[in-house]
Amino acid sequence: MRAIGLGPTPMVYYAVHELKADGGLMITGSHNPPDYNGIKMMMGKAPVFGEQIKALGALAASGDFEQGSGTLETVPVFDRYIHRLLRDFTGATMAVAWDPGNGAAGDAVTALVKRLPGRHIVINADIDGRFPNHHPDPTVEENLEQLKQVVIREGMDLGLAFDGDGDRIGAVDRTGHVVWGDQILLILARHLLKEQKGATIIADVKASQVFFDGVVQAGGKAEMWKTGHSLIKSRMAETGAPLAGEMSGHIFYKDRFYGHDDGLYAAIRFLNAIWAQGGDLARLRQEMPHVLNTPELRFPCAEDRKMPVIEGVRDRLSQSGAQVIDVDGVRVLTEDGWWLLRASNTQDVLVARVEARDEEGLTRLKDLLRGQLKQAGIEPPSDL
């Protein structure tokens, strides 16, 4: 057993690869409330999830496992990890504000920026699981308000934020506008596809159609896959995709890296990509096609009802001739845009999202989704 100390979750992923370990464990509650904790696991270099976790639980409950003695040594990898992050930096000289949100990436961010050119400001770097300044979830715009203020007040080119255990990234441009996970991924994809024409880029089912269209226009193959970082990692291994990501800010690089999600490594590659495309994140965001979409809408649904509801919606729509993508829940395509209904992997909730080209289309799509929920006996959320 080797202990590597306090750090972001991706530091464990790095250590498993570099130390040629048989597996890895990270104690983390990520961005969950302070009284939550958990364990992220690797078996070999692959994630452990789903039925594998259930099987481990059953094995532990039965007590039917080998026992014996072992050794414990402390192996410092922090400095090596920072060095590895910097290896692929290509020299972007920018003004960047960084917000690790008092999460486990605080020390790593501080060490990283000391070795980067340009002007840098780090806020909320002290590691404090009570999260005294804001919750460390960069997918919630409220949590980015402090970063926005710093970026605008100090005249920074952009701001980068991370979640509680440092495996997800969020961003704001110089004007204070949020650059969402699928927009970050598209900017990264365009940069990578200049070197790897025809490469497959994977995004989860919640991503904007702007992303999928943009990858194709840049000469790549866009694949839509199930939400969940372990599911995305597994799909990357199956397809050989060099890059993947989720709306939640998980960014996975197999190109020059290990194939796992690392918010800090994604930040390095993001700076490279912005610099290579003119150095102005605000312009890159503004040049993307304009669409209207809802935030991720979540509403309660009992665990034993989630899949029957999804299956019922899928069957009704398929019988009506609707264009349905059912890779994860149902994503319904119309001339106005699309709407999504899927079951959460981790909570007793259904998740919905709607995207359209204009306000009228957004209203029509919301009406369609509300109608399907009512047919399933689910009260639509008030914000739909």
mmCIF file of C-alpha atoms in Angstrom:
data_model
loop_
_atom_site.group_PDB
_atom_site.id
_atom_site.type_symbol
_atom_site.label_atom_id
_atom_site.label_comp_id
_atom_site.label_asym_id
_atom_site.label_seq_id
_atom_site.Cartn_x
_atom_site.Cartn_y
_atom_site.Cartn_z
ATOM 1 C CA MET A 1 0.000 0.000 0.000
ATOM 2 C CA ARG A 2 1.326 3.424 -0.957
ATOM 3 C CA ALA A 3 -0.073 6.643 0.506
ATOM 4 C CA ILE A 4 0.364 9.739 -1.673
ATOM 5 C CA GLY A 5 -1.188 12.335 0.635
ATOM 6 C CA LEU A 6 -3.637 15.182 0.138
ATOM 7 C CA GLY A 7 -4.345 16.296 -3.392
ATOM 8 C CA PRO A 8 -6.897 16.353 -6.203
ATOM 9 C CA THR A 9 -8.464 13.083 -7.315
ATOM 10 C CA PRO A 10 -6.586 13.093 -10.656
ATOM 11 C CA MET A 11 -3.322 12.898 -8.702
ATOM 12 C CA VAL A 12 -4.328 9.352 -7.735
ATOM 13 C CA TYR A 13 -5.070 8.499 -11.364
ATOM 14 C CA TYR A 14 -1.639 9.858 -12.278
ATOM 15 C CA ALA A 15 0.056 7.894 -9.481
ATOM 16 C CA VAL A 16 -1.559 4.609 -10.531
ATOM 17 C CA HIS A 17 -0.098 5.025 -14.015
ATOM 18 C CA GLU A 18 3.322 6.342 -13.024
ATOM 19 C CA LEU A 19 3.893 3.998 -10.065
ATOM 20 C CA LYS A 20 2.507 1.044 -12.040
ATOM 21 C CA ALA A 21 0.113 0.259 -9.201
ATOM 22 C CA ASP A 22 -2.524 -2.470 -9.337
ATOM 23 C CA GLY A 23 -5.256 -0.021 -8.417
ATOM 24 C CA GLY A 24 -6.059 3.196 -6.622
ATOM 25 C CA LEU A 25 -8.373 4.611 -3.966
ATOM 26 C CA MET A 26 -9.227 8.257 -3.356
ATOM 27 C CA ILE A 27 -11.171 9.391 -0.308
ATOM 28 C CA THR A 28 -13.342 12.204 -1.631
ATOM 29 C CA GLY A 29 -16.719 13.841 -1.320
ATOM 30 C CA SER A 30 -16.006 16.025 -4.352
ATOM 31 C CA HIS A 31 -18.475 18.946 -4.439
ATOM 32 C CA ASN A 32 -21.002 17.244 -2.147
ATOM 33 C CA PRO A 33 -21.916 18.904 1.182
ATOM 34 C CA PRO A 34 -19.181 18.811 3.878
ATOM 35 C CA ASP A 35 -20.723 15.877 5.756
ATOM 36 C CA TYR A 36 -20.503 13.611 2.689
ATOM 37 C CA ASN A 37 -17.571 11.383 1.850
ATOM 38 C CA GLY A 38 -16.883 8.535 -0.513
ATOM 39 C CA ILE A 39 -14.254 6.496 -2.317
ATOM 40 C CA LYS A 40 -13.341 6.628 -5.993
ATOM 41 C CA MET A 41 -11.755 3.385 -7.091
ATOM 42 C CA MET A 42 -9.528 2.093 -9.854
ATOM 43 C CA MET A 43 -8.899 -1.557 -10.614
ATOM 44 C CA GLY A 44 -5.748 -1.654 -12.649
ATOM 45 C CA LYS A 45 -6.009 1.530 -14.693
ATOM 46 C CA ALA A 46 -9.774 1.243 -15.243
ATOM 47 C CA PRO A 47 -12.569 2.860 -13.227
ATOM 48 C CA VAL A 48 -14.729 0.765 -10.913
ATOM 49 C CA PHE A 49 -18.447 1.553 -11.177
ATOM 50 C CA GLY A 50 -21.980 0.203 -11.405
ATOM 51 C CA GLU A 51 -22.274 -3.548 -10.962
ATOM 52 C CA GLN A 52 -18.612 -3.807 -9.957
ATOM 53 C CA ILE A 53 -19.253 -1.634 -6.906
ATOM 54 C CA LYS A 54 -22.330 -3.695 -6.015
ATOM 55 C CA ALA A 55 -20.263 -6.878 -6.292
ATOM 56 C CA LEU A 56 -17.599 -5.416 -3.995
ATOM 57 C CA GLY A 57 -20.283 -4.473 -1.493
ATOM 58 C CA ALA A 58 -21.704 -7.990 -1.539
ATOM 59 C CA LEU A 59 -18.219 -9.450 -1.091
ATOM 60 C CA ALA A 60 -17.513 -7.192 1.877
ATOM 61 C CA ALA A 61 -20.875 -8.039 3.461
ATOM 62 C CA SER A 62 -20.260 -11.768 3.096
ATOM 63 C CA GLY A 63 -16.789 -11.624 4.634
ATOM 64 C CA ASP A 64 -15.621 -14.113 2.009
ATOM 65 C CA PHE A 65 -12.275 -12.608 1.112
ATOM 66 C CA GLU A 66 -8.596 -13.249 1.766
ATOM 67 C CA GLN A 67 -6.913 -11.630 4.761
ATOM 68 C CA GLY A 68 -3.237 -11.107 5.369
ATOM 69 C CA SER A 69 -0.532 -8.628 6.232
ATOM 70 C CA GLY A 70 0.946 -5.915 4.065
ATOM 71 C CA THR A 71 3.051 -2.792 4.146
ATOM 72 C CA LEU A 72 2.313 0.912 4.040
ATOM 73 C CA GLU A 73 4.743 3.479 2.690
ATOM 74 C CA THR A 74 4.394 7.170 1.955
ATOM 75 C CA VAL A 75 5.292 8.057 -1.622
ATOM 76 C CA PRO A 76 5.295 11.805 -2.379
ATOM 77 C CA VAL A 77 4.073 12.396 -5.934
ATOM 78 C CA PHE A 78 2.815 15.984 -5.714
ATOM 79 C CA ASP A 79 5.825 17.636 -7.382
ATOM 80 C CA ARG A 80 5.986 14.972 -10.085
ATOM 81 C CA TYR A 81 2.284 15.450 -10.749
ATOM 82 C CA ILE A 82 2.691 19.220 -11.193
ATOM 83 C CA HIS A 83 5.657 18.630 -13.503
ATOM 84 C CA ARG A 84 3.545 16.235 -15.587
ATOM 85 C CA LEU A 85 0.746 18.779 -15.916
ATOM 86 C CA LEU A 86 3.198 21.352 -17.228
ATOM 87 C CA ARG A 87 4.851 19.039 -19.738
ATOM 88 C CA ASP A 88 2.226 19.722 -22.413
ATOM 89 C CA PHE A 89 1.986 23.481 -21.874
ATOM 90 C CA THR A 90 2.901 25.332 -25.075
ATOM 91 C CA GLY A 91 3.628 28.811 -23.825
ATOM 92 C CA ALA A 92 0.388 30.808 -23.728
ATOM 93 C CA THR A 93 1.086 34.123 -21.966
ATOM 94 C CA MET A 94 -2.246 35.189 -20.522
ATOM 95 C CA ALA A 95 -3.862 36.823 -17.499
ATOM 96 C CA VAL A 96 -5.829 34.124 -15.693
ATOM 97 C CA ALA A 97 -7.829 34.059 -12.453
ATOM 98 C CA TRP A 98 -8.054 30.652 -10.787
ATOM 99 C CA ASP A 99 -10.627 29.451 -8.236
ATOM 100 C CA PRO A 100 -10.208 25.984 -6.707
ATOM 101 C CA GLY A 101 -13.133 26.798 -4.403
ATOM 102 C CA ASN A 102 -11.337 25.770 -1.180
ATOM 103 C CA GLY A 103 -11.289 22.241 -2.569
ATOM 104 C CA ALA A 104 -8.510 19.671 -2.719
ATOM 105 C CA ALA A 105 -6.961 21.238 -5.830
ATOM 106 C CA GLY A 106 -5.940 24.400 -3.949
ATOM 107 C CA ASP A 107 -2.292 23.540 -3.332
ATOM 108 C CA ALA A 108 -1.902 22.097 -6.828
ATOM 109 C CA VAL A 109 -3.324 25.233 -8.476
ATOM 110 C CA THR A 110 -1.006 27.432 -6.400
ATOM 111 C CA ALA A 111 2.031 25.349 -7.364
ATOM 112 C CA LEU A 112 0.983 25.246 -11.012
ATOM 113 C CA VAL A 113 0.559 28.979 -11.557
ATOM 114 C CA LYS A 114 3.963 29.736 -10.035
ATOM 115 C CA ARG A 115 5.484 27.954 -13.032
ATOM 116 C CA LEU A 116 3.283 29.469 -15.739
ATOM 117 C CA PRO A 117 4.114 32.639 -17.685
ATOM 118 C CA GLY A 118 1.695 35.546 -17.674
ATOM 119 C CA ARG A 119 -0.293 37.152 -14.856
ATOM 120 C CA HIS A 120 -2.218 34.968 -12.428
ATOM 121 C CA ILE A 121 -4.530 35.479 -9.462
ATOM 122 C CA VAL A 122 -5.600 32.562 -7.261
ATOM 123 C CA ILE A 123 -8.604 32.891 -4.945
ATOM 124 C CA ASN A 124 -10.002 30.421 -2.399
ATOM 125 C CA ALA A 125 -6.815 28.338 -2.443
ATOM 126 C CA ASP A 126 -6.910 27.284 1.227
ATOM 127 C CA ILE A 127 -8.212 23.733 1.460
ATOM 128 C CA ASP A 128 -11.293 23.855 3.687
ATOM 129 C CA GLY A 129 -14.004 21.217 3.388
ATOM 130 C CA ARG A 130 -16.549 23.593 4.916
ATOM 131 C CA PHE A 131 -16.345 25.615 1.663
ATOM 132 C CA PRO A 132 -16.658 29.025 3.359
ATOM 133 C CA ASN A 133 -16.757 31.166 0.193
ATOM 134 C CA HIS A 134 -19.013 29.209 -2.135
ATOM 135 C CA HIS A 135 -19.852 25.640 -3.023
ATOM 136 C CA PRO A 136 -17.166 24.172 -5.336
ATOM 137 C CA ASP A 137 -19.385 23.149 -8.232
ATOM 138 C CA PRO A 138 -18.483 25.086 -11.406
ATOM 139 C CA THR A 139 -21.625 23.955 -13.239
ATOM 140 C CA VAL A 140 -23.744 26.281 -11.064
ATOM 141 C CA GLU A 141 -23.413 29.900 -12.210
ATOM 142 C CA GLU A 142 -23.950 31.251 -8.706
ATOM 143 C CA ASN A 143 -20.696 29.564 -7.660
ATOM 144 C CA LEU A 144 -18.803 31.505 -10.344
ATOM 145 C CA GLU A 145 -19.923 34.987 -9.258
ATOM 146 C CA GLN A 146 -16.820 35.672 -7.160
ATOM 147 C CA LEU A 147 -14.569 34.565 -10.022
ATOM 148 C CA LYS A 148 -16.475 36.762 -12.493
ATOM 149 C CA GLN A 149 -15.950 39.790 -10.267
ATOM 150 C CA VAL A 150 -12.210 39.162 -10.010
ATOM 151 C CA VAL A 151 -11.864 38.671 -13.775
ATOM 152 C CA ILE A 152 -13.674 41.924 -14.591
ATOM 153 C CA ARG A 153 -12.158 44.013 -11.781
ATOM 154 C CA GLU A 154 -8.575 42.909 -12.462
ATOM 155 C CA GLY A 155 -8.828 42.915 -16.259
ATOM 156 C CA MET A 156 -8.045 39.217 -16.649
ATOM 157 C CA ASP A 157 -8.329 37.343 -19.942
ATOM 158 C CA LEU A 158 -10.384 34.588 -18.344
ATOM 159 C CA GLY A 159 -11.145 32.730 -15.140
ATOM 160 C CA LEU A 160 -10.947 29.009 -14.391
ATOM 161 C CA ALA A 161 -12.791 27.185 -11.606
ATOM 162 C CA PHE A 162 -12.613 23.638 -10.277
ATOM 163 C CA ASP A 163 -14.826 21.344 -8.266
ATOM 164 C CA GLY A 164 -14.112 19.970 -4.800
ATOM 165 C CA ASP A 165 -11.707 17.236 -5.858
ATOM 166 C CA GLY A 166 -10.252 18.883 -8.944
ATOM 167 C CA ASP A 167 -11.449 16.571 -11.686
ATOM 168 C CA ARG A 168 -13.868 19.096 -13.260
ATOM 169 C CA ILE A 169 -13.330 22.509 -14.795
ATOM 170 C CA GLY A 170 -15.475 25.592 -15.371
ATOM 171 C CA ALA A 171 -14.619 28.872 -17.092
ATOM 172 C CA VAL A 172 -15.659 32.494 -17.516
ATOM 173 C CA ASP A 173 -14.430 34.830 -20.248
ATOM 174 C CA ARG A 174 -13.071 38.381 -19.843
ATOM 175 C CA THR A 175 -16.615 39.815 -19.988
ATOM 176 C CA GLY A 176 -17.813 37.616 -17.124
ATOM 177 C CA HIS A 177 -19.861 35.268 -19.293
ATOM 178 C CA VAL A 178 -19.789 31.587 -18.372
ATOM 179 C CA VAL A 179 -18.234 29.221 -20.894
ATOM 180 C CA TRP A 180 -20.058 25.943 -20.285
ATOM 181 C CA GLY A 181 -18.619 22.437 -20.347
ATOM 182 C CA ASP A 182 -19.666 21.610 -23.910
ATOM 183 C CA GLN A 183 -18.307 24.960 -25.130
ATOM 184 C CA ILE A 184 -14.974 24.275 -23.429
ATOM 185 C CA LEU A 185 -14.928 20.857 -25.073
ATOM 186 C CA LEU A 186 -15.635 22.299 -28.527
ATOM 187 C CA ILE A 187 -12.750 24.773 -28.224
ATOM 188 C CA LEU A 188 -10.465 21.913 -27.177
ATOM 189 C CA ALA A 189 -11.761 19.695 -29.990
ATOM 190 C CA ARG A 190 -11.158 22.294 -32.695
ATOM 191 C CA HIS A 191 -7.558 22.637 -31.533
ATOM 192 C CA LEU A 192 -6.935 18.893 -31.415
ATOM 193 C CA LEU A 193 -8.589 18.247 -34.788
ATOM 194 C CA LYS A 194 -6.072 20.496 -36.521
ATOM 195 C CA GLU A 195 -3.523 17.778 -35.747
ATOM 196 C CA GLN A 196 -5.797 14.716 -35.791
ATOM 197 C CA LYS A 197 -8.264 15.090 -38.648
ATOM 198 C CA GLY A 198 -11.085 12.573 -38.480
ATOM 199 C CA ALA A 199 -10.620 11.809 -34.776
ATOM 200 C CA THR A 200 -13.638 10.801 -32.695
ATOM 201 C CA ILE A 201 -14.607 13.266 -29.959
ATOM 202 C CA ILE A 202 -17.112 12.038 -27.366
ATOM 203 C CA ALA A 203 -19.592 14.151 -25.397
ATOM 204 C CA ASP A 204 -22.392 13.133 -23.088
ATOM 205 C CA VAL A 205 -26.040 13.206 -24.087
ATOM 206 C CA LYS A 206 -26.634 16.552 -22.343
ATOM 207 C CA ALA A 207 -24.273 18.473 -24.646
ATOM 208 C CA SER A 208 -25.539 21.115 -27.064
ATOM 209 C CA GLN A 209 -26.126 20.293 -30.710
ATOM 210 C CA VAL A 210 -23.719 23.174 -31.347
ATOM 211 C CA PHE A 211 -20.950 20.918 -30.036
ATOM 212 C CA PHE A 212 -21.787 17.925 -32.233
ATOM 213 C CA ASP A 213 -22.198 20.079 -35.348
ATOM 214 C CA GLY A 214 -19.010 21.988 -34.537
ATOM 215 C CA VAL A 215 -16.893 18.844 -34.281
ATOM 216 C CA VAL A 216 -18.105 17.637 -37.674
ATOM 217 C CA GLN A 217 -17.436 21.059 -39.216
ATOM 218 C CA ALA A 218 -13.896 20.925 -37.795
ATOM 219 C CA GLY A 219 -13.254 17.600 -39.525
ATOM 220 C CA GLY A 220 -13.949 15.220 -36.664
ATOM 221 C CA LYS A 221 -16.444 12.525 -35.772
ATOM 222 C CA ALA A 222 -18.774 13.456 -32.927
ATOM 223 C CA GLU A 223 -20.133 10.669 -30.744
ATOM 224 C CA MET A 224 -22.916 11.095 -28.201
ATOM 225 C CA TRP A 225 -22.601 8.854 -25.146
ATOM 226 C CA LYS A 226 -24.039 8.164 -21.713
ATOM 227 C CA THR A 227 -23.557 10.644 -18.889
ATOM 228 C CA GLY A 228 -21.151 9.510 -16.179
ATOM 229 C CA HIS A 229 -17.391 9.913 -15.992
ATOM 230 C CA SER A 230 -16.730 6.182 -15.616
ATOM 231 C CA LEU A 231 -18.974 5.417 -18.604
ATOM 232 C CA ILE A 232 -17.191 8.026 -20.716
ATOM 233 C CA LYS A 233 -13.760 6.650 -19.765
ATOM 234 C CA SER A 234 -14.832 3.158 -20.739
ATOM 235 C CA ARG A 235 -16.215 4.368 -24.073
ATOM 236 C CA MET A 236 -12.967 6.191 -24.829
ATOM 237 C CA ALA A 237 -11.056 2.967 -24.278
ATOM 238 C CA GLU A 238 -13.432 1.109 -26.611
ATOM 239 C CA THR A 239 -13.268 3.665 -29.439
ATOM 240 C CA GLY A 240 -9.740 5.016 -29.110
ATOM 241 C CA ALA A 241 -11.089 8.572 -28.904
ATOM 242 C CA PRO A 242 -8.342 11.067 -27.971
ATOM 243 C CA LEU A 243 -10.708 13.518 -26.245
ATOM 244 C CA ALA A 244 -14.060 13.413 -24.477
ATOM 245 C CA GLY A 245 -16.065 15.509 -22.069
ATOM 246 C CA GLU A 246 -19.295 16.127 -20.211
ATOM 247 C CA MET A 247 -21.503 19.135 -19.587
ATOM 248 C CA SER A 248 -20.484 18.781 -15.938
ATOM 249 C CA GLY A 249 -16.916 19.831 -16.772
ATOM 250 C CA HIS A 250 -15.227 16.432 -16.792
ATOM 251 C CA ILE A 251 -12.659 16.598 -19.617
ATOM 252 C CA PHE A 252 -10.810 13.431 -20.607
ATOM 253 C CA TYR A 253 -7.584 13.454 -22.628
ATOM 254 C CA LYS A 254 -6.062 10.317 -24.086
ATOM 255 C CA ASP A 255 -4.015 12.439 -26.488
ATOM 256 C CA ARG A 256 -0.608 12.804 -24.767
ATOM 257 C CA PHE A 257 -2.230 11.863 -21.422
ATOM 258 C CA TYR A 258 -3.766 8.879 -19.624
ATOM 259 C CA GLY A 259 -7.422 9.013 -20.656
ATOM 260 C CA HIS A 260 -8.827 10.142 -17.325
ATOM 261 C CA ASP A 261 -10.543 13.357 -16.267
ATOM 262 C CA ASP A 262 -8.237 15.976 -14.777
ATOM 263 C CA GLY A 263 -9.439 19.539 -14.302
ATOM 264 C CA LEU A 264 -5.933 20.986 -14.018
ATOM 265 C CA TYR A 265 -4.616 19.174 -17.086
ATOM 266 C CA ALA A 266 -7.724 20.297 -18.969
ATOM 267 C CA ALA A 267 -6.892 23.860 -17.884
ATOM 268 C CA ILE A 268 -3.400 23.591 -19.389
ATOM 269 C CA ARG A 269 -4.752 22.270 -22.676
ATOM 270 C CA PHE A 270 -7.529 24.899 -22.625
ATOM 271 C CA LEU A 271 -4.982 27.705 -22.334
ATOM 272 C CA ASN A 272 -3.056 26.153 -25.234
ATOM 273 C CA ALA A 273 -6.218 25.940 -27.344
ATOM 274 C CA ILE A 274 -7.334 29.503 -26.619
ATOM 275 C CA TRP A 275 -3.886 30.874 -27.429
ATOM 276 C CA ALA A 276 -3.681 28.885 -30.674
ATOM 277 C CA GLN A 277 -7.097 30.239 -31.733
ATOM 278 C CA GLY A 278 -6.283 33.900 -31.197
ATOM 279 C CA GLY A 279 -6.057 34.252 -27.413
ATOM 280 C CA ASP A 280 -9.545 35.677 -26.782
ATOM 281 C CA LEU A 281 -11.947 33.266 -25.086
ATOM 282 C CA ALA A 282 -14.786 35.811 -25.262
ATOM 283 C CA ARG A 283 -14.509 35.954 -29.050
ATOM 284 C CA LEU A 284 -14.433 32.152 -29.328
ATOM 285 C CA ARG A 285 -17.618 31.958 -27.246
ATOM 286 C CA GLN A 286 -19.353 34.733 -29.172
ATOM 287 C CA GLU A 287 -18.582 33.129 -32.536
ATOM 288 C CA MET A 288 -20.404 29.921 -31.617
ATOM 289 C CA PRO A 289 -23.940 29.613 -33.056
ATOM 290 C CA HIS A 290 -26.485 31.188 -30.724
ATOM 291 C CA VAL A 291 -29.054 28.845 -29.206
ATOM 292 C CA LEU A 292 -31.421 29.077 -26.258
ATOM 293 C CA ASN A 293 -31.382 26.347 -23.657
ATOM 294 C CA THR A 294 -32.537 25.596 -20.171
ATOM 295 C CA PRO A 295 -30.178 24.727 -17.359
ATOM 296 C CA GLU A 296 -30.215 21.127 -16.232
ATOM 297 C CA LEU A 297 -33.668 20.600 -14.688
ATOM 298 C CA ARG A 298 -33.882 18.014 -11.912
ATOM 299 C CA PHE A 299 -37.090 16.792 -10.281
ATOM 300 C CA PRO A 300 -37.904 13.979 -7.836
ATOM 301 C CA CYS A 301 -38.811 10.499 -9.037
ATOM 302 C CA ALA A 302 -38.675 7.312 -6.956
ATOM 303 C CA GLU A 303 -35.785 5.022 -7.841
ATOM 304 C CA ASP A 304 -38.089 2.191 -8.892
ATOM 305 C CA ARG A 305 -40.066 4.523 -11.178
ATOM 306 C CA LYS A 306 -37.223 6.234 -13.029
ATOM 307 C CA MET A 307 -36.626 3.648 -15.730
ATOM 308 C CA PRO A 308 -40.317 2.749 -16.285
ATOM 309 C CA VAL A 309 -41.028 6.451 -16.872
ATOM 310 C CA ILE A 310 -38.145 6.762 -19.354
ATOM 311 C CA GLU A 311 -39.115 3.557 -21.154
ATOM 312 C CA GLY A 312 -42.752 4.644 -21.404
ATOM 313 C CA VAL A 313 -41.795 8.001 -22.910
ATOM 314 C CA ARG A 314 -39.420 6.302 -25.351
ATOM 315 C CA ASP A 315 -42.027 3.776 -26.478
ATOM 316 C CA ARG A 316 -44.749 6.398 -27.001
ATOM 317 C CA LEU A 317 -42.437 8.613 -29.011
ATOM 318 C CA SER A 318 -41.071 5.757 -31.120
ATOM 319 C CA GLN A 319 -44.601 4.666 -32.009
ATOM 320 C CA SER A 320 -45.438 8.223 -33.064
ATOM 321 C CA GLY A 321 -42.497 8.356 -35.479
ATOM 322 C CA ALA A 322 -40.511 10.918 -33.503
ATOM 323 C CA GLN A 323 -36.747 11.089 -34.000
ATOM 324 C CA VAL A 324 -35.367 9.663 -30.753
ATOM 325 C CA ILE A 325 -31.802 9.018 -29.588
ATOM 326 C CA ASP A 326 -31.945 6.549 -26.699
ATOM 327 C CA VAL A 327 -28.275 6.136 -25.807
ATOM 328 C CA ASP A 328 -29.072 7.489 -22.313
ATOM 329 C CA GLY A 329 -32.720 8.228 -21.608
ATOM 330 C CA VAL A 330 -34.495 9.894 -24.528
ATOM 331 C CA ARG A 331 -33.158 12.802 -26.568
ATOM 332 C CA VAL A 332 -35.862 13.939 -28.980
ATOM 333 C CA LEU A 333 -34.939 15.892 -32.111
ATOM 334 C CA THR A 334 -37.355 18.269 -33.868
ATOM 335 C CA GLU A 335 -37.083 21.148 -36.330
ATOM 336 C CA ASP A 336 -37.004 23.511 -33.347
ATOM 337 C CA GLY A 337 -34.117 21.784 -31.563
ATOM 338 C CA TRP A 338 -34.162 18.985 -28.987
ATOM 339 C CA TRP A 339 -35.210 17.979 -25.521
ATOM 340 C CA LEU A 340 -33.777 15.374 -23.175
ATOM 341 C CA LEU A 341 -35.204 13.266 -20.373
ATOM 342 C CA ARG A 342 -32.944 10.829 -18.527
ATOM 343 C CA ALA A 343 -32.597 9.144 -15.153
ATOM 344 C CA SER A 344 -29.897 10.400 -12.800
ATOM 345 C CA ASN A 345 -27.150 7.870 -12.087
ATOM 346 C CA THR A 346 -26.737 8.977 -8.479
ATOM 347 C CA GLN A 347 -30.018 10.404 -7.152
ATOM 348 C CA ASP A 348 -33.757 9.689 -7.100
ATOM 349 C CA VAL A 349 -34.422 12.310 -9.764
ATOM 350 C CA LEU A 350 -35.140 12.658 -13.456
ATOM 351 C CA VAL A 351 -33.026 15.108 -15.431
ATOM 352 C CA ALA A 352 -34.296 17.220 -18.333
ATOM 353 C CA ARG A 353 -32.807 19.780 -20.694
ATOM 354 C CA VAL A 354 -34.257 21.702 -23.647
ATOM 355 C CA GLU A 355 -32.465 23.559 -26.466
ATOM 356 C CA ALA A 356 -33.927 25.554 -29.363
ATOM 357 C CA ARG A 357 -32.968 28.136 -31.956
ATOM 358 C CA ASP A 358 -35.433 30.769 -30.726
ATOM 359 C CA GLU A 359 -37.941 31.559 -27.962
ATOM 360 C CA GLU A 360 -40.944 30.209 -29.870
ATOM 361 C CA GLY A 361 -39.186 26.913 -30.503
ATOM 362 C CA LEU A 362 -38.117 26.664 -26.870
ATOM 363 C CA THR A 363 -41.731 27.108 -25.769
ATOM 364 C CA ARG A 364 -42.939 24.395 -28.162
ATOM 365 C CA LEU A 365 -40.280 21.945 -26.975
ATOM 366 C CA LYS A 366 -41.071 22.628 -23.326
ATOM 367 C CA ASP A 367 -44.742 21.955 -24.056
ATOM 368 C CA LEU A 368 -43.849 18.604 -25.645
ATOM 369 C CA LEU A 369 -41.740 17.608 -22.649
ATOM 370 C CA ARG A 370 -44.420 18.693 -20.166
ATOM 371 C CA GLY A 371 -46.982 16.643 -22.065
ATOM 372 C CA GLN A 372 -44.840 13.511 -21.907
ATOM 373 C CA LEU A 373 -44.231 13.952 -18.187
ATOM 374 C CA LYS A 374 -47.951 14.325 -17.499
ATOM 375 C CA GLN A 375 -48.721 11.184 -19.523
ATOM 376 C CA ALA A 376 -46.198 9.378 -17.321
ATOM 377 C CA GLY A 377 -47.892 10.633 -14.159
ATOM 378 C CA ILE A 378 -45.035 13.006 -13.304
ATOM 379 C CA GLU A 379 -45.762 16.586 -12.293
ATOM 380 C CA PRO A 380 -43.560 18.846 -14.453
ATOM 381 C CA PRO A 381 -41.185 21.069 -12.462
ATOM 382 C CA SER A 382 -42.253 24.677 -12.026
ATOM 383 C CA ASP A 383 -39.190 25.977 -13.890
ATOM 384 C CA LEU A 384 -39.984 23.978 -17.055
#
